[in-house]
Amino acid sequence: MSYFFDSKNTEQMPKGRVEGIAKVTGKAKYSAEYDIPDVTYGVMVGSTIASGRILKMQIEEAMKAPGVIDILSHENKPYVSGFSGMKEMPDNRFGLPIFYTDKVYYNDQPIAMVVAETIEDAMFAASLVKAEYEEAIPETDFAKKAKEVSLKETENDRGSVGAWENAPYKVDQEYTIATEVHNPMEMHATIAQWKPNDKLVLYDKNQGVNRVQSVISSLFDIPTDNIHVISEFVGGGFGSGLRVWPHTIAAVMAAQQVKRPVKVMLTRPQMFTMVGYRPESWQRVKLGADKDGKFLGVIHQAKNISSKIQGFSDGITRVTRKIYGFKNVKTEEAIVDLNVPMPTWNRGPGDTTGCFGVESAIDELCHELKLDPVDVRLKNIAPYEMETGLPWSTNYLNECLEKGAELIGWKNRNPVPGSQKEGDYKIGYGVAVGMWGSGRSYTGASIDMQKDGVITVRTAMTDIGTGTGTGMQNVAHTVTGIPKSKIKIELGNSDFPKAPSQGGSRGMASVSSAVYAASLALKRKVAGYAWPDKDANTLNIDDISLSDKGITYKDSFLPYADIFGKNNLNDIKVEEFAGPGEERKKYGFCSSAAHFYKVKVHEKTGKIKMDRMVIVADAGRIINPKAAANQVIGAGAGGIGMGLLEEQLIDFKTGRLIGNDLAGYHFAVNADVPLIEVSFIGKPDPNINPSGAKGLGEVGIIGAAPAIANAVFNATGKRVRDIPITVERFF
Ligand code: MOS
């Protein structure tokens, strides 16, 4: 029996998001929106230099300002056990030891936080806080310093380097990508409230409540159970919510210091410096092939920007070891530490960057050999997971390529660059692919049934806008039989069963299994109450079904009212956990996608317009086609940003960011985005988990930027190896 998506079952057909009405009516509360009695407001103050030391904080003026309660800094802070006794960082788990150092590592590093009665008072006072510094000359120029930093082996090489050196056809090119900033719509925010007996409540924007719990627990030396983290609604993340940032720690410290709740919400410019970004990168790809385009060897080198506080490697060459059947691979990486804010994971971290290099190089090779880029990719599909030698559980990258080629009309493309025109535009077609390891993690879910048959499904996992809750409702409905109108979903709360952070395309693959297990457990438990004479554990689970009215087992039916009545029950509760198992030792797991794009390039202005975007993804079973397509559309829009628009610039002299707001930093907006045509292969992966769903989010963007650059080459004959492809780089 198939429990999952069935097009004949209209109850299963895609509807809106479970949280849709709450979000569009303003009923959904984001972290900064909770009304907490007696709350105070914290505003972060950033350093005005990029390197050096604070000699003295100058807070006298600010302290006299109206409404000010206290000003935290390294000169005035509560005891934090995790920071005390910590010597000079470099490799601590917490990033910046906020208020526990007088050192300045980057411009706009938080050096103080004003706590005041109102947000206006706090902002005004924050503008008066100054510091006396001992200034050093900052290192801020990635391109310059990258040249001085040596590469290190990643220790995952296979085969021989000679395979590349002796290949009859070779590409050897360098590629760069600018820093990109996540900038979800919702600002990062925390409300910290201490309660008696060392208990702490945090309303916090993040992608994983249990992670926040454990970081705060070890920093402040209080048990995780004492910390209640609530992130019921999250207005986007893209990776910025995967770690705990200084403003959250500052809120907890301030609440301890002033003995009142403290609310901190970052400003938009602070979103550029205080919650990470995709690090600027350099890559060199050496790709060798025979005359038929069969890859013989690859050498992939990469460097990414990192901060002075904590090393961050983006893992740029990881994808190269996975994506094709390369027998000979050498990968080398390095981080380049500068006086810049801390980078972190962003939108398909590492692989999105690495694929720009590799997928561009393949296009260059195909052009040189006059081979079709789709054929060459099909010829080089990895026959098994090359790094482990394990057979693929499922890998339908070939079908993604074939279907995408069909949908965009690839066979009509003229491979000669600059040969196709529509009006004032040159047009071009490009292809690139992406792959991402399909993970899953140990995850819990509970179901609580009330007398009226309404069930509430809960997990600690957050839904950052990806449709997790909606997918959970699909699973609970298809497994139990209870109509969706009677299934409530609650997420993002550390009081609910433990779950991993939502990120790395693991959400649905993880939580669907827990909801599946809890749904089965609920059926058995209700059956046990309904027919105490039968052993519920031995009944065939497929013979049991629940509806809005009651339970059916073969020909017997019992209404919920009777079951609850005769057993004297208020509710029926189950909680189940599910995680990866032996299958991980037997198979390799991957999700993949093919991106087929058509661009138009204005002949006179060089304006590049995305004309068509076809994205075909293999993410196993698609639990909710509408939410899944939404996710890929969002990722594709992110791909346009990466390929054409997004670029965080820095003033090398001061280390300050340039254009650090939504006017100065350009995202793809609706006018930049064509109708993105999304298709799924949709074949369940039989081994990954009971739902057959593999991860999806990342592959919507991995491969997007090179598909754009390759299409621009086809349109114009100009190969752009440095993205975004802004007019000045290109025309
Ligand atoms: Mo992400 S970078 O999968 O939040």
Coordinates of N, CA, C and O and ligand atoms in Angstrom, one line a residue, residues 182 207 237-242 345-349 436 464 502-505 698, ligand 1:
H182 N 22.7 36.7 3.0 CA 21.4 35.9 3.0 C 20.2 36.9 2.9 O 19.4 36.6 2.1
Q207 N 17.1 28.6 12.7 CA 16.7 27.4 11.9 C 16.7 26.2 12.7 O 16.5 25.1 12.1
G237 N 15.5 32.1 5.9 CA 16.8 31.8 6.6 C 18.0 31.8 5.7 O 18.9 32.5 5.8
F238 N 17.9 30.8 4.7 CA 19.0 30.6 3.7 C 20.3 30.3 4.4 O 21.4 30.4 3.7
G239 N 20.3 29.8 5.6 CA 21.5 29.4 6.3 C 21.9 30.4 7.4 O 22.7 30.1 8.3
S240 N 21.4 31.6 7.4 CA 21.8 32.6 8.4 C 21.3 32.2 9.8 O 21.9 32.7 10.8
G241 N 20.3 31.3 9.9 CA 19.8 30.9 11.2 C 20.4 29.5 11.6 O 19.9 28.9 12.6
L242 N 21.5 29.1 11.0 CA 22.0 27.8 11.4 C 23.0 27.8 12.6 O 23.3 26.8 13.1
W345 N 27.3 29.2 6.2 CA 26.6 28.5 5.1 C 25.5 29.3 4.5 O 24.8 30.0 5.2
N346 N 25.5 29.3 3.2 CA 24.5 30.1 2.5 C 24.0 29.4 1.3 O 24.8 29.0 0.5
R347 N 22.7 29.1 1.1 CA 22.1 28.6 -0.1 C 22.9 27.6 -0.9 O 23.6 27.9 -1.8
G348 N 22.8 26.4 -0.4 CA 23.6 25.3 -1.1 C 25.0 25.5 -0.9 O 25.8 25.5 -1.8
P349 N 25.5 25.7 0.4 CA 26.8 26.1 0.7 C 27.9 25.2 0.1 O 27.7 24.0 0.0
W436 N 23.6 17.2 -4.6 CA 23.8 17.4 -3.1 C 23.5 16.1 -2.4 O 22.6 15.4 -2.8
I464 N 11.2 27.3 7.8 CA 11.7 28.6 7.5 C 11.1 29.2 6.2 O 11.6 30.1 5.6
Q502 N 16.7 23.0 10.5 CA 16.3 22.9 9.2 C 17.3 23.6 8.3 O 17.6 24.7 8.3
G503 N 18.0 22.7 7.5 CA 19.0 23.2 6.6 C 19.6 22.0 5.9 O 19.3 20.9 6.2
G504 N 20.4 22.3 4.9 CA 21.1 21.3 4.2 C 20.2 20.3 3.5 O 20.5 19.2 3.3
S505 N 19.0 20.8 3.1 CA 18.0 19.9 2.5 C 17.7 18.7 3.2 O 17.5 17.6 2.7
E698 N 18.5 22.7 -1.8 CA 19.8 23.2 -2.3 C 19.9 23.0 -3.8 O 20.5 23.8 -4.5
Ligands
MOS1 MO1 20.7 26.2 4.3 S1 22.4 27.0 3.7 O1 20.4 24.7 3.8 O2 20.0 26.8 5.5

